[in-house]
Short mmCIF file of C-alpha atoms in Angstrom, two decimals:
data_model
loop_
_atom_site.label_atom_id
_atom_site.label_comp_id
_atom_site.label_asym_id
_atom_site.label_seq_id
_atom_site.Cartn_x
_atom_site.Cartn_y
_atom_site.Cartn_z
CA UNK A 1365 -21.39 7.73 11.31
CA UNK A 1366 -18.67 10.24 10.35
CA UNK A 1367 -19.85 13.86 10.39
CA UNK A 1368 -17.75 16.63 8.90
CA UNK A 1369 -17.46 20.33 9.63
CA UNK A 1370 -14.57 21.41 7.49
CA UNK A 1371 -14.76 25.05 8.57
CA UNK A 1372 -14.40 24.03 12.23
CA UNK A 1373 -11.42 21.82 11.35
CA UNK A 1374 -9.74 24.63 9.43
CA UNK A 1375 -10.33 27.02 12.34
CA UNK A 1376 -8.79 24.57 14.84
CA UNK A 1377 -5.70 24.07 12.68
CA UNK A 1378 -5.24 27.83 12.45
CA UNK A 1379 -5.65 28.19 16.22
CA UNK A 1380 -3.04 25.50 16.87
CA UNK A 1381 -0.54 27.17 14.56
CA UNK A 1382 -1.09 30.68 15.90
CA UNK A 1383 -0.97 29.51 19.54
CA UNK A 1384 2.62 28.49 18.92
CA UNK A 1385 3.41 31.82 17.28
CA UNK A 1386 4.00 30.17 13.91
CA UNK A 1387 3.41 31.65 10.49
CA UNK A 1388 2.47 29.38 7.59
CA UNK A 1389 6.16 29.35 6.68
CA UNK A 1390 7.15 28.37 10.24
CA UNK A 1391 4.72 25.43 10.25
CA UNK A 1392 5.80 24.38 6.77
CA UNK A 1393 9.44 24.39 7.86
CA UNK A 1394 8.58 22.42 11.02
CA UNK A 1395 6.72 19.83 8.97
CA UNK A 1396 9.61 19.44 6.55
CA UNK A 1397 12.10 19.15 9.41
CA UNK A 1398 9.91 16.49 11.05
CA UNK A 1399 9.69 14.63 7.74
CA UNK A 1400 13.48 14.64 7.51
CA UNK A 1401 13.81 13.46 11.11
CA UNK A 1402 11.45 10.57 10.43
CA UNK A 1403 12.62 9.93 6.84
CA UNK A 1404 9.12 10.41 5.44
CA UNK A 1405 9.51 10.51 1.66
CA UNK A 1406 8.79 12.52 -0.44
CA UNK A 1407 7.89 15.29 2.01
CA UNK A 1408 11.44 15.41 3.38
CA UNK A 1409 12.60 16.88 0.05
CA UNK A 1410 9.62 19.14 -0.66
CA UNK A 1411 10.27 22.89 -0.80
CA UNK A 1412 9.01 24.94 2.14
CA UNK A 1413 7.01 27.16 -0.22
CA UNK A 1414 5.15 24.13 -1.56
CA UNK A 1415 4.29 22.87 1.94
CA UNK A 1416 3.26 26.41 2.92
CA UNK A 1417 0.70 26.50 0.10
CA UNK A 1418 -0.69 23.19 1.31
CA UNK A 1419 -0.98 24.49 4.89
CA UNK A 1420 -2.83 27.57 3.63
CA UNK A 1421 -5.33 25.38 1.78
CA UNK A 1422 -6.06 23.40 4.96
CA UNK A 1423 -6.93 26.60 6.79
CA UNK A 1424 -9.01 28.09 3.99
CA UNK A 1425 -12.79 27.90 4.58
CA UNK A 1426 -13.39 27.84 0.82
CA UNK A 1427 -10.93 25.07 -0.07
CA UNK A 1428 -11.73 21.34 0.07
CA UNK A 1429 -8.16 20.24 0.82
CA UNK A 1430 -7.51 18.30 4.02
CA UNK A 1431 -4.31 16.78 5.43
CA UNK A 1432 -3.42 13.45 3.79
CA UNK A 1433 -2.12 10.47 5.75
CA UNK A 1434 1.55 11.49 5.63
CA UNK A 1435 0.76 15.03 6.74
CA UNK A 1436 -1.56 13.67 9.44
CA UNK A 1437 1.31 11.69 10.92
CA UNK A 1438 3.70 14.63 10.76
CA UNK A 1439 1.16 16.95 12.37
CA UNK A 1440 0.49 14.35 15.07
CA UNK A 1441 4.20 13.95 15.78
CA UNK A 1442 4.65 17.72 15.83
CA UNK A 1443 1.73 18.59 18.10
CA UNK A 1444 2.27 15.63 20.42
CA UNK A 1445 5.26 17.58 21.74
CA UNK A 1446 4.98 20.83 23.64
CA UNK A 1447 7.14 23.80 22.53
CA UNK A 1448 9.63 22.78 25.23
CA UNK A 1449 9.83 19.23 23.85
CA UNK A 1450 7.73 17.39 26.42
CA UNK A 1451 5.13 14.79 25.44
CA UNK A 1452 1.49 15.87 25.94
CA UNK A 1453 -1.33 13.68 24.61
CA UNK A 1454 -4.15 14.13 27.11
CA UNK A 1455 -7.19 16.41 27.38
CA UNK A 1456 -6.39 20.05 26.73
CA UNK A 1457 -3.23 19.23 24.79
CA UNK A 1458 -2.42 20.44 21.30
CA UNK A 1459 -2.42 16.80 20.23
CA UNK A 1460 -6.01 16.33 21.38
CA UNK A 1461 -7.00 19.55 19.59
CA UNK A 1462 -5.34 18.27 16.40
CA UNK A 1463 -7.32 15.03 16.58
CA UNK A 1464 -10.51 17.07 16.97
CA UNK A 1465 -9.56 19.07 13.89
CA UNK A 1466 -8.93 15.90 11.88
CA UNK A 1467 -12.29 14.51 12.98
CA UNK A 1468 -13.94 17.66 11.67
CA UNK A 1469 -12.16 17.08 8.35
CA UNK A 1470 -13.82 13.64 8.19
CA UNK A 1471 -10.98 11.45 9.43
CA UNK A 1472 -12.40 8.12 10.57
CA UNK A 1473 -12.21 6.95 14.21
CA UNK A 1474 -10.10 4.01 13.02
CA UNK A 1475 -7.54 6.36 11.46
CA UNK A 1476 -7.50 8.51 14.61
CA UNK A 1477 -6.74 5.41 16.68
CA UNK A 1478 -3.92 4.57 14.26
CA UNK A 1479 -2.38 8.02 14.75
CA UNK A 1480 -2.55 7.70 18.53
CA UNK A 1481 -0.97 4.25 18.29
CA UNK A 1482 1.83 5.50 16.02
CA UNK A 1483 2.65 8.45 18.28
CA UNK A 1484 2.64 6.29 21.41
CA UNK A 1485 4.97 3.77 19.79
CA UNK A 1486 7.26 6.62 18.76
CA UNK A 1487 7.22 8.07 22.27
CA UNK A 1488 8.24 4.76 23.83
CA UNK A 1489 11.50 4.82 21.94
CA UNK A 1490 14.28 7.38 21.79
CA UNK A 1491 12.40 10.19 20.03
CA UNK A 1492 10.60 7.63 17.88
CA UNK A 1493 13.72 6.37 16.14
CA UNK A 1494 13.28 2.68 16.93
CA UNK A 1495 9.92 2.56 15.19
CA UNK A 1496 11.42 3.34 11.84
CA UNK A 1497 15.19 2.98 11.68
CA UNK A 1498 17.33 -0.12 11.14
CA UNK A 1499 19.10 -1.66 14.12
CA UNK A 1500 21.85 0.39 15.83
CA UNK A 1501 24.62 -1.84 14.46
CA UNK A 1502 23.27 -1.45 10.94
CA UNK A 1503 22.99 2.32 11.40
CA UNK A 1504 26.64 2.52 12.49
CA UNK A 1505 27.70 0.50 9.45
CA UNK A 1506 25.73 2.78 7.13
CA UNK A 1507 27.30 5.90 8.67
CA UNK A 1508 30.77 4.53 7.92
CA UNK A 1509 30.02 3.67 4.28
CA UNK A 1510 30.32 7.19 2.73
CA UNK A 1511 33.85 7.50 4.21
CA UNK A 1512 34.79 4.04 2.99
CA UNK A 1513 32.34 2.57 0.43
CA UNK A 1514 34.01 -0.83 0.65
CA UNK A 1515 32.45 -1.19 4.11
CA UNK A 1516 29.07 -1.83 2.51
CA UNK A 1517 29.49 -5.57 2.66
CA UNK A 1518 27.24 -8.57 2.29
CA UNK A 1519 26.34 -8.59 5.99
CA UNK A 1520 25.08 -4.98 6.08
CA UNK A 1521 22.97 -5.38 2.94
CA UNK A 1522 21.71 -8.73 4.17
CA UNK A 1523 20.39 -7.11 7.36
CA UNK A 1524 18.65 -4.39 5.38
CA UNK A 1525 17.17 -6.96 3.01
CA UNK A 1526 15.89 -8.95 5.98
CA UNK A 1527 14.24 -5.77 7.26
CA UNK A 1528 12.45 -5.30 3.93
CA UNK A 1529 11.25 -8.92 4.03
CA UNK A 1530 10.02 -8.46 7.59
CA UNK A 1531 8.09 -5.33 6.64
CA UNK A 1532 6.60 -7.06 3.60
CA UNK A 1533 5.49 -9.99 5.75
CA UNK A 1534 3.47 -7.56 7.90
CA UNK A 1535 1.26 -6.48 4.99
CA UNK A 1536 -2.31 -7.27 6.00
CA UNK A 1537 -1.42 -7.37 9.69
CA UNK A 1538 0.09 -3.93 10.43
CA UNK A 1539 -1.37 -0.56 9.26
CA UNK A 1540 0.10 0.43 5.91
CA UNK A 1541 1.18 3.86 7.20
CA UNK A 1542 3.30 2.27 9.91
CA UNK A 1543 4.91 -0.04 7.35
CA UNK A 1544 5.71 3.01 5.22
CA UNK A 1545 7.44 4.64 8.16
CA UNK A 1546 9.46 1.50 8.84
CA UNK A 1547 10.49 1.23 5.19
CA UNK A 1548 11.26 4.92 4.57
CA UNK A 1549 14.80 5.02 6.05
CA UNK A 1550 15.77 1.91 4.08
CA UNK A 1551 14.53 3.49 0.86
CA UNK A 1552 16.46 6.66 1.65
CA UNK A 1553 19.60 4.66 2.46
CA UNK A 1554 19.33 2.91 -0.91
CA UNK A 1555 19.10 6.25 -2.71
CA UNK A 1556 22.16 7.63 -0.93
CA UNK A 1557 24.25 4.49 -1.29
CA UNK A 1558 23.54 4.09 -5.00
CA UNK A 1559 25.02 7.55 -5.59
CA UNK A 1560 28.40 6.45 -4.20
CA UNK A 1561 31.22 5.33 -6.51
CA UNK A 1562 33.23 2.14 -6.05
CA UNK A 1563 30.83 0.78 -3.50
CA UNK A 1564 31.16 -2.78 -2.25
CA UNK A 1565 28.50 -5.42 -3.04
CA UNK A 1566 26.86 -3.14 -5.61
CA UNK A 1567 24.83 -5.91 -7.24
CA UNK A 1568 23.37 -6.86 -3.88
CA UNK A 1569 22.62 -3.20 -3.21
CA UNK A 1570 20.66 -3.00 -6.47
CA UNK A 1571 18.71 -6.10 -5.47
CA UNK A 1572 17.90 -4.46 -2.14
CA UNK A 1573 16.86 -1.20 -3.81
CA UNK A 1574 14.61 -3.07 -6.23
CA UNK A 1575 12.81 -4.82 -3.38
CA UNK A 1576 12.57 -1.67 -1.24
CA UNK A 1577 11.31 0.61 -4.03
CA UNK A 1578 8.77 -1.94 -5.23
CA UNK A 1579 7.37 -2.46 -1.72
CA UNK A 1580 7.30 1.32 -1.22
CA UNK A 1581 5.22 1.59 -4.39
CA UNK A 1582 2.75 -1.00 -3.13
CA UNK A 1583 2.40 0.73 0.25
CA UNK A 1584 1.92 4.14 -1.39
CA UNK A 1585 -0.87 2.64 -3.50
CA UNK A 1586 -2.56 1.18 -0.43
CA UNK A 1587 -2.52 4.61 1.23
CA UNK A 1588 -3.98 6.15 -1.96
CA UNK A 1589 -0.88 8.13 -2.89
CA UNK A 1590 -0.88 7.03 -6.51
CA UNK A 1591 1.55 9.66 -7.81
CA UNK A 1592 4.18 8.54 -5.29
CA UNK A 1593 3.43 4.88 -6.07
CA UNK A 1594 4.10 5.50 -9.77
CA UNK A 1595 7.41 7.18 -8.95
CA UNK A 1596 8.55 4.32 -6.73
CA UNK A 1597 7.67 1.73 -9.38
CA UNK A 1598 9.67 3.72 -11.92
CA UNK A 1599 12.64 3.65 -9.52
CA UNK A 1600 12.19 -0.08 -8.92
CA UNK A 1601 11.97 -0.80 -12.64
CA UNK A 1602 15.11 1.23 -13.29
CA UNK A 1603 17.05 -0.52 -10.53
CA UNK A 1604 15.91 -3.99 -11.64
CA UNK A 1605 16.94 -3.18 -15.20
CA UNK A 1606 20.57 -3.18 -14.03
CA UNK A 1607 20.31 -6.82 -12.99
CA UNK A 1608 21.19 -9.66 -15.35
CA UNK A 1609 18.30 -11.88 -14.22
CA UNK A 1610 15.20 -10.27 -15.71
CA UNK A 1611 12.95 -12.09 -13.23
CA UNK A 1612 13.49 -9.18 -10.85
CA UNK A 1613 12.18 -6.59 -13.31
CA UNK A 1614 9.33 -8.91 -14.26
CA UNK A 1615 8.34 -9.13 -10.59
CA UNK A 1616 8.29 -5.34 -10.31
CA UNK A 1617 6.24 -5.02 -13.48
CA UNK A 1618 3.60 -7.57 -12.47
CA UNK A 1619 3.03 -5.64 -9.25
CA UNK A 1620 3.05 -2.34 -11.14
CA UNK A 1621 0.48 -3.72 -13.59
CA UNK A 1622 -2.03 -4.49 -10.85
CA UNK A 1623 -1.45 -1.17 -9.08
CA UNK A 1624 -1.94 0.71 -12.37
CA UNK A 1625 -5.13 -1.23 -13.07
CA UNK A 1626 -6.70 -0.63 -9.67
CA UNK A 1627 -5.49 2.95 -9.28
CA UNK A 1628 -6.53 4.19 -12.73
CA UNK A 1629 -8.73 1.52 -14.35
CA UNK A 1630 -6.65 2.21 -17.46
CA UNK A 1631 -6.63 -1.20 -19.16
CA UNK A 1632 -4.37 -0.13 -22.00
CA UNK A 1633 -1.69 1.23 -19.67
CA UNK A 1634 -1.90 -1.89 -17.50
CA UNK A 1635 -1.71 -4.16 -20.56
CA UNK A 1636 1.45 -2.41 -21.79
CA UNK A 1637 3.19 -3.05 -18.46
CA UNK A 1638 1.86 -6.64 -18.33
CA UNK A 1639 3.27 -7.41 -21.77
CA UNK A 1640 6.66 -6.04 -20.77
CA UNK A 1641 6.50 -8.22 -17.66
CA UNK A 1642 5.96 -11.40 -19.67
CA UNK A 1643 8.88 -10.55 -21.97
CA UNK A 1644 11.14 -10.02 -18.95
CA UNK A 1645 9.83 -13.16 -17.25
CA UNK A 1646 10.86 -15.34 -20.20
CA UNK A 1647 14.35 -13.86 -20.04
CA UNK A 1648 14.59 -14.62 -16.33
CA UNK A 1649 15.26 -17.74 -14.29
CA UNK A 1650 12.13 -17.87 -12.15
CA UNK A 1651 9.20 -20.04 -13.22
CA UNK A 1652 7.12 -18.59 -10.38
CA UNK A 1653 7.51 -15.07 -11.79
CA UNK A 1654 6.86 -16.37 -15.31
CA UNK A 1655 3.63 -18.00 -14.17
CA UNK A 1656 2.51 -14.86 -12.35
CA UNK A 1657 3.31 -12.67 -15.36
CA UNK A 1658 1.11 -14.83 -17.59
CA UNK A 1659 -1.64 -14.86 -14.95
CA UNK A 1660 -1.61 -11.07 -14.63
CA UNK A 1661 -1.64 -10.71 -18.42
CA UNK A 1662 -4.62 -13.12 -18.53
CA UNK A 1663 -6.57 -10.98 -16.07
CA UNK A 1664 -5.98 -7.80 -18.08
CA UNK A 1665 -7.11 -9.55 -21.27
CA UNK A 1666 -10.20 -10.96 -19.56
CA UNK A 1667 -11.18 -7.53 -18.24
CA UNK A 1668 -10.79 -6.15 -21.77
CA UNK A 1669 -13.18 -8.80 -23.12
CA UNK A 1670 -10.40 -10.68 -24.93
CA UNK A 1671 -11.48 -14.17 -23.87
CA UNK A 1672 -9.27 -16.04 -26.34
CA UNK A 1673 -6.13 -14.13 -25.39
CA UNK A 1674 -6.94 -14.61 -21.70
CA UNK A 1675 -7.37 -18.36 -22.19
CA UNK A 1676 -4.01 -18.58 -23.98
CA UNK A 1677 -2.24 -16.67 -21.21
CA UNK A 1678 -3.86 -18.85 -18.54
CA UNK A 1679 -2.81 -22.00 -20.37
CA UNK A 1680 0.78 -20.75 -20.39
CA UNK A 1681 0.54 -19.93 -16.70
CA UNK A 1682 -0.72 -23.42 -15.81
CA UNK A 1683 2.02 -25.08 -17.89
CA UNK A 1684 4.61 -22.92 -16.14
CA UNK A 1685 3.24 -23.75 -12.68
CA UNK A 1686 3.94 -27.41 -13.48
CA UNK A 1687 7.63 -26.49 -13.76
CA UNK A 1688 7.91 -24.77 -10.36
CA UNK A 1689 10.80 -25.79 -8.12
CA UNK A 1690 11.08 -25.55 -4.34
CA UNK A 1691 14.31 -23.55 -4.56
CA UNK A 1692 12.85 -20.75 -6.70
CA UNK A 1693 14.03 -17.49 -4.99
CA UNK A 1694 10.84 -15.81 -6.20
CA UNK A 1695 8.60 -18.53 -4.77
CA UNK A 1696 5.16 -17.66 -3.47
CA UNK A 1697 3.11 -17.87 -6.64
CA UNK A 1698 1.69 -21.35 -7.16
CA UNK A 1699 -1.40 -23.23 -8.32
CA UNK A 1700 -3.46 -22.00 -5.37
CA UNK A 1701 -2.93 -18.37 -6.32
CA UNK A 1702 -3.30 -19.12 -10.02
CA UNK A 1703 -6.74 -20.56 -9.26
CA UNK A 1704 -7.76 -17.06 -8.18
CA UNK A 1705 -6.76 -15.61 -11.56
CA UNK A 1706 -8.34 -18.57 -13.37
CA UNK A 1707 -11.63 -18.02 -11.53
CA UNK A 1708 -11.67 -14.28 -12.18
CA UNK A 1709 -11.05 -14.82 -15.89
CA UNK A 1710 -13.89 -17.35 -15.96
CA UNK A 1711 -16.16 -14.77 -14.31
CA UNK A 1712 -15.40 -12.26 -17.05
CA UNK A 1713 -15.94 -14.97 -19.69
CA UNK A 1714 -19.38 -15.80 -18.25
CA UNK A 1715 -18.55 -19.28 -16.94
CA UNK A 1716 -19.79 -18.92 -13.36
CA UNK A 1717 -19.54 -22.64 -12.53
CA UNK A 1718 -15.86 -22.84 -13.53
CA UNK A 1719 -15.22 -19.54 -11.75
CA UNK A 1720 -16.83 -20.82 -8.55
CA UNK A 1721 -14.78 -24.03 -8.46
CA UNK A 1722 -11.46 -22.29 -9.13
CA UNK A 1723 -12.08 -19.45 -6.69
CA UNK A 1724 -13.28 -21.85 -3.99
CA UNK A 1725 -10.04 -23.84 -4.28
CA UNK A 1726 -8.02 -20.63 -4.04
CA UNK A 1727 -9.87 -19.29 -0.98
CA UNK A 1728 -9.49 -22.62 0.80
CA UNK A 1729 -5.71 -22.46 0.37
CA UNK A 1730 -5.18 -18.82 1.40
CA UNK A 1731 -5.03 -19.34 5.15
CA UNK A 1732 -1.81 -17.66 6.28
CA UNK A 1733 -1.77 -14.16 7.76
CA UNK A 1734 0.31 -12.88 4.83
CA UNK A 1735 -2.48 -14.10 2.51
CA UNK A 1736 -5.17 -11.98 4.19
CA UNK A 1737 -5.39 -9.21 1.57
CA UNK A 1738 -5.48 -11.75 -1.26
CA UNK A 1739 -8.08 -13.81 0.58
CA UNK A 1740 -10.27 -10.73 0.84
CA UNK A 1741 -10.02 -10.21 -2.92
CA UNK A 1742 -10.71 -13.82 -3.88
CA UNK A 1743 -13.55 -14.15 -1.35
CA UNK A 1744 -15.35 -11.24 -3.02
CA UNK A 1745 -14.80 -12.74 -6.48
CA UNK A 1746 -16.21 -16.03 -5.17
CA UNK A 1747 -19.21 -14.16 -3.79
CA UNK A 1748 -19.87 -12.76 -7.28
CA UNK A 1749 -19.64 -16.26 -8.74
CA UNK A 1750 -22.30 -17.43 -6.31
CA UNK A 1751 -24.47 -14.49 -7.31
CA UNK A 1752 -24.06 -15.41 -10.99
CA UNK A 1753 -25.15 -18.94 -10.07
CA UNK A 1754 -28.39 -17.51 -8.72
CA UNK A 1755 -27.77 -17.50 -4.97
CA UNK A 1756 -27.67 -13.91 -3.68
CA UNK A 1757 -27.95 -14.99 -0.04
CA UNK A 1758 -24.84 -17.17 -0.38
CA UNK A 1759 -23.11 -14.24 -2.10
CA UNK A 1760 -23.89 -11.99 0.86
CA UNK A 1761 -22.66 -14.60 3.36
CA UNK A 1762 -19.25 -14.55 1.70
CA UNK A 1763 -19.22 -10.77 1.49
CA UNK A 1764 -19.60 -10.55 5.27
CA UNK A 1765 -16.35 -12.51 5.61
CA UNK A 1766 -14.65 -10.35 2.98
CA UNK A 1767 -15.75 -7.19 4.79
CA UNK A 1768 -14.23 -8.39 8.06
CA UNK A 1769 -10.97 -9.24 6.29
CA UNK A 1770 -10.87 -5.87 4.53
CA UNK A 1771 -11.62 -3.98 7.73
CA UNK A 1772 -8.72 -5.76 9.42
CA UNK A 1773 -6.20 -5.36 6.59
CA UNK A 1774 -7.19 -2.00 5.11
CA UNK A 1775 -6.66 -3.47 1.64
CA UNK A 1776 -7.67 -1.09 -1.14
CA UNK A 1777 -8.41 -3.68 -3.83
CA UNK A 1778 -10.77 -5.86 -1.77
CA UNK A 1779 -12.64 -2.69 -0.77
CA UNK A 1780 -13.07 -1.90 -4.48
CA UNK A 1781 -14.31 -5.44 -5.11
CA UNK A 1782 -16.84 -5.19 -2.28
CA UNK A 1783 -18.27 -2.01 -3.79
CA UNK A 1784 -18.59 -3.79 -7.15
CA UNK A 1785 -20.36 -6.76 -5.58
CA UNK A 1786 -22.74 -4.45 -3.73
CA UNK A 1787 -23.56 -2.78 -7.04
CA UNK A 1788 -24.50 -6.12 -8.58
CA UNK A 1789 -26.75 -6.89 -5.60
CA UNK A 1790 -28.99 -3.87 -6.15
CA UNK A 1791 -31.97 -5.93 -7.42
CA UNK A 1792 -32.21 -7.47 -3.92
CA UNK A 1793 -31.80 -4.21 -2.00
CA UNK A 1794 -35.13 -4.64 -0.13
CA UNK A 1795 -34.22 -8.07 1.26
CA UNK A 1796 -33.37 -8.38 4.95
CA UNK A 1797 -29.96 -9.88 4.17
CA UNK A 1798 -29.13 -6.74 2.17
CA UNK A 1799 -30.03 -4.46 5.06
CA UNK A 1800 -27.66 -6.46 7.27
CA UNK A 1801 -24.95 -6.28 4.60
CA UNK A 1802 -25.26 -2.51 4.24
CA UNK A 1803 -25.09 -2.09 8.01
CA UNK A 1804 -21.94 -4.23 8.10
CA UNK A 1805 -20.30 -2.26 5.26
CA UNK A 1806 -21.11 1.01 7.00
CA UNK A 1807 -19.96 -0.08 10.46
CA UNK A 1808 -16.77 -1.86 9.31
CA UNK A 1809 -15.59 0.14 6.31
CA UNK A 1810 -17.30 3.51 6.18
CA UNK A 1811 -18.12 4.60 9.70
CA UNK A 1812 -14.99 3.34 11.43
#
């Protein structure tokens, strides 16, 4: 169980700062400098006065503000080093005192372990650079580009694009905060390079920026930084709009639709983005993106109670899936994933039997590590289908699996779905299987 004592946490943070002889402004400047060193957007560009106000709120006994995940990492990196620059993580260190302060603020043991892991990985490299920056050869190439923009060739961009793909492939396996730190310098490089005139391979650079910004938006959403996520998706949409093939912008918009839906529950805003995605998808070359756009639009319609519109969008998605080709550069969306959307739409339409069959097929196919977050989502939807079919015990059995997946991946959407399923199970709250479920939810998702 997590216990909080915010006043004690605020007092410890103040003690740490004052022990180093720092004013609020000094700490704010140190945090911004650390953010710039580690390329942690958007804090690297925040004004010192703004950070100073945030620091003051942490130390106020009457304020409810506590350090968010980005600030937690920066504080950890800062206090892991002594004033002389040495590494000190053990008992009696400032780092240990910081972790105590964060615990008092309510930071979970799991998150504390993540911070320790991130700092240790940073310490094993040259001042933490290897955790987050591209390879040395790529760094050297990027340094030379501002002097001679023509040096930004296909090879350099290709290496950066491979890095983005590698980071994306780790979703569901590696903590989202660490993926953000790995992606941050690539995002910053894209921003700087796009400002240059007469740059080589500009179209490829825009493709890279689109992929990097879109992934950054997804990661910001997963770490509950929805304002930053919205900004990154706007950047990704703007970059993709410069590309002739509208499949790229459609891909950004389908992802943005789902993030908007799950971050705000604003169906109208999500529907507007989904409609724009389908328009772009039909102007693009990718049938996989077209199918996904229709599937996402179907889900939004189903959630809004528009069963007929949802059925029409699903029918278009299934017809498009039949046209998929193995060489589609946007491959990854297929009939197995569409079954998940089909089943969810059936759930909202009240057809539990259809929903169960579709969702069961989807879950059975989502076996790869990169599918873990999606498997957690679909497993919870399948659990609800079993509940609607009158089998609460079978529903709970599936939820146990979904909880384990969600605890491992940290996925925000499956966690939301688990809360929804638990709400629907309230009539059985006195059953033994519900007591076991609540214990599992607490131990795996709340008390960790």
